[in-house]
Short mmCIF file of C-alpha atoms in Angstrom, two decimals:
data_model
loop_
_atom_site.label_atom_id
_atom_site.label_comp_id
_atom_site.label_asym_id
_atom_site.label_seq_id
_atom_site.Cartn_x
_atom_site.Cartn_y
_atom_site.Cartn_z
CA PRO A 1 107.19 80.53 60.24
CA LEU A 2 107.32 78.51 64.34
CA PRO A 3 108.66 79.35 67.24
CA PRO A 4 111.72 77.07 68.08
CA PHE A 5 110.52 75.18 71.23
CA GLN A 6 112.77 73.42 72.22
CA LYS A 7 112.72 69.86 75.02
CA VAL A 8 108.83 68.84 73.18
CA ASN A 9 107.17 66.35 74.26
CA GLY A 10 103.62 65.81 72.66
CA SER A 11 102.33 64.98 70.09
CA LEU A 12 101.75 67.10 66.03
CA LYS A 13 98.82 65.31 63.64
CA LEU A 14 98.36 65.50 60.25
CA HIS A 15 95.18 65.44 58.57
CA ALA A 16 93.84 66.69 55.42
CA GLY A 17 96.42 69.74 55.05
CA GLU A 18 96.02 70.38 58.63
CA ILE A 19 98.27 69.74 62.13
CA THR A 20 96.86 69.64 65.30
CA THR A 21 99.00 70.39 67.76
CA ASP A 22 98.73 68.82 71.66
CA LEU A 23 102.54 69.72 73.62
CA ASN A 24 102.52 68.79 77.05
CA LYS A 25 105.80 70.21 78.17
CA SER A 26 108.13 72.12 75.81
CA TYR A 27 110.64 75.41 76.58
CA TYR A 28 110.47 78.96 74.85
CA GLN A 29 112.92 81.17 75.53
CA GLY A 30 114.56 79.38 78.94
CA VAL A 31 110.46 79.29 79.76
CA PRO A 32 109.17 75.42 80.36
CA VAL A 33 105.72 75.69 78.62
CA ALA A 34 102.77 72.68 80.34
CA LYS A 35 100.29 73.20 77.62
CA LEU A 36 99.68 73.80 74.23
CA ASP A 37 97.49 72.92 71.88
CA GLY A 38 95.33 74.05 68.92
CA THR A 39 95.12 73.81 65.02
CA ILE A 40 97.75 75.12 61.91
CA LYS A 41 95.31 75.17 58.61
CA ASP A 42 95.19 75.06 55.66
CA LEU A 43 99.21 74.46 55.18
CA ALA A 44 99.13 74.18 51.55
CA GLY A 45 97.08 78.33 50.68
CA ARG A 46 97.65 80.67 54.22
CA ALA A 47 98.73 79.05 56.50
CA ALA A 48 96.57 79.74 59.80
CA LEU A 49 97.52 79.55 63.71
CA ASP A 50 94.81 78.79 65.71
CA TRP A 51 96.43 77.81 69.48
CA LEU A 52 96.18 77.98 73.46
CA LEU A 53 98.64 78.27 76.10
CA ARG A 54 98.61 77.85 79.35
CA SER A 55 101.46 76.84 82.26
CA GLU A 56 102.24 78.02 85.55
CA VAL A 57 105.48 80.34 85.32
CA ASP A 58 108.16 81.08 87.66
CA LEU A 59 107.64 85.08 87.70
CA ALA A 60 111.64 85.66 88.03
CA LEU A 61 112.66 83.42 84.80
CA LEU A 62 109.29 85.01 82.86
CA HIS A 63 110.54 88.39 83.69
CA LYS A 64 114.34 87.38 82.57
CA SER A 65 112.93 86.13 79.25
CA LEU A 66 110.43 88.48 77.93
CA PRO A 67 112.03 90.74 75.78
CA LYS A 68 112.93 87.84 74.11
CA ILE A 69 110.24 86.33 73.69
CA LEU A 70 108.35 89.34 72.57
CA ASN A 71 111.63 90.80 70.03
CA ASP A 72 110.27 93.94 71.33
CA ASN A 73 111.91 96.98 73.47
CA SER A 74 108.17 98.20 74.04
CA PHE A 75 108.36 97.19 77.61
CA ASN A 76 111.25 98.07 78.34
CA ASP A 77 110.50 100.06 81.15
CA LEU A 78 107.21 98.70 82.55
CA LEU A 79 109.44 95.14 83.13
CA GLU A 80 111.70 97.53 84.81
CA HIS A 81 109.24 98.34 87.55
CA TYR A 82 109.41 95.01 88.36
CA LYS A 83 112.81 94.34 88.68
CA GLY A 84 113.38 91.19 91.34
CA ILE A 85 110.34 90.00 91.18
CA GLN A 86 109.49 86.32 92.64
CA GLY A 87 106.98 84.08 92.32
CA LYS A 88 104.47 81.86 91.43
CA GLY A 89 102.74 82.73 87.86
CA THR A 90 99.46 81.20 85.14
CA ILE A 91 99.73 82.17 82.28
CA GLN A 92 97.30 81.45 79.67
CA ILE A 93 97.74 82.64 75.68
CA ALA A 94 95.35 82.41 73.06
CA PHE A 95 97.36 82.82 68.99
CA LYS A 96 95.29 83.17 66.01
CA GLY A 97 96.49 84.34 63.13
CA PRO A 98 97.98 83.78 59.29
CA ILE A 99 101.19 82.45 59.86
CA VAL A 100 103.14 85.37 57.87
CA SER A 101 104.78 87.70 61.60
CA ILE A 102 104.08 88.68 64.39
CA ASP A 103 102.28 91.39 64.01
CA SER A 104 99.84 89.38 61.42
CA LEU A 105 98.35 87.68 65.03
CA ALA A 106 96.26 88.16 67.01
CA ILE A 107 96.98 87.27 70.49
CA ASP A 108 94.73 87.76 73.85
CA GLY A 109 96.46 86.79 77.08
CA THR A 110 96.44 86.52 81.43
CA LEU A 111 98.99 86.32 83.58
CA GLU A 112 97.13 85.82 87.26
CA MET A 113 100.04 86.21 90.07
CA ASN A 114 99.03 85.29 94.15
CA ASN A 115 101.03 85.98 96.92
CA ALA A 116 104.20 87.40 94.64
CA ALA A 117 106.40 89.64 95.42
CA PHE A 118 108.55 92.33 94.23
CA LYS A 119 110.78 95.56 95.79
CA GLN A 120 111.11 98.12 94.04
CA LYS A 121 112.83 101.37 95.42
CA LYS A 122 112.07 104.01 92.03
CA LEU A 123 108.25 103.02 93.34
CA LEU A 124 107.78 102.20 96.73
CA PRO A 125 110.38 102.48 99.45
CA LEU A 126 109.34 98.77 100.51
CA PRO A 127 108.93 95.33 99.37
CA VAL A 128 105.53 94.60 98.05
CA VAL A 129 104.62 91.68 99.12
CA ASP A 130 101.63 88.56 99.12
CA LEU A 131 100.83 90.66 95.17
CA LYS A 132 97.70 89.25 93.94
CA GLY A 133 95.88 90.11 90.10
CA LYS A 134 95.64 89.43 86.58
CA ILE A 135 97.86 90.94 83.84
CA ASN A 136 95.98 91.10 80.69
CA PHE A 137 97.58 91.79 77.28
CA ASN A 138 96.20 91.90 73.63
CA HIS A 139 97.90 92.00 70.95
CA ALA A 140 95.54 92.91 67.54
CA PRO A 141 96.78 92.61 64.34
CA ILE A 142 98.66 95.36 62.53
CA ALA A 143 98.71 95.50 58.52
CA PRO A 144 101.97 97.19 56.85
CA SER A 145 99.81 100.94 56.68
CA GLU A 146 99.91 101.00 60.07
CA LYS A 147 102.77 100.67 61.52
CA THR A 148 103.62 102.88 63.27
CA SER A 149 100.27 101.68 66.20
CA LEU A 150 100.74 100.43 69.15
CA PRO A 151 100.04 96.98 69.10
CA TRP A 152 100.22 95.75 72.45
CA ARG A 153 97.66 97.24 74.98
CA VAL A 154 98.55 96.26 78.79
CA ASN A 155 96.06 96.46 81.52
CA PHE A 156 96.13 95.74 85.30
CA THR A 157 93.11 93.66 87.06
CA GLY A 158 92.31 92.86 90.59
CA PHE A 159 95.96 93.50 92.40
CA SER A 160 96.15 93.72 95.86
CA GLY A 161 99.36 93.70 97.97
CA ASN A 162 101.06 94.82 101.09
CA PHE A 163 104.30 96.75 101.23
CA GLY A 164 105.10 97.75 105.03
CA LYS A 165 101.84 98.66 107.57
CA ASN A 166 100.33 100.12 103.61
CA SER A 167 98.15 97.60 101.45
CA ILE A 168 96.92 97.38 97.91
CA SER A 169 93.24 96.52 97.32
CA ASN A 170 91.65 95.74 93.87
CA LEU A 171 93.72 98.22 91.80
CA GLU A 172 93.15 98.62 87.99
CA ALA A 173 95.27 100.39 85.32
#
């Protein structure tokens, strides 16, 4: 099944059992999506997705919507650390694979932040401001026999920011 996009503006073209998508604006779980394009191949057989999403995002809205988007509790602890995040970011996500379930898709993405801020008293006693960096995330397809493995990998690259008179620079995790 395809994701339930809302308020869609763009085009779908059907030709020889393949759909080409070129969406210029839509919403998914309340988050605006600026650009989504690609193909859905082999509609009569085993439909396969090859999509690329690119969009500027409001980090607070994305943070609030992620549990609904992912329909997965495995990120709750990580998201808790960034409660209250503010700022803008740019997200790019590639989706590839058979349209059977989220487990069958390869998903590679990055969220790049520039001038973000958050307050998290558990991690740091002071607000972090001027936060810059990339969050890279990857979902490998999972075979039904491998359901116990963790499908998501997340890493942080090039993070820098200021908290009080201190700063972090080029943090990798």
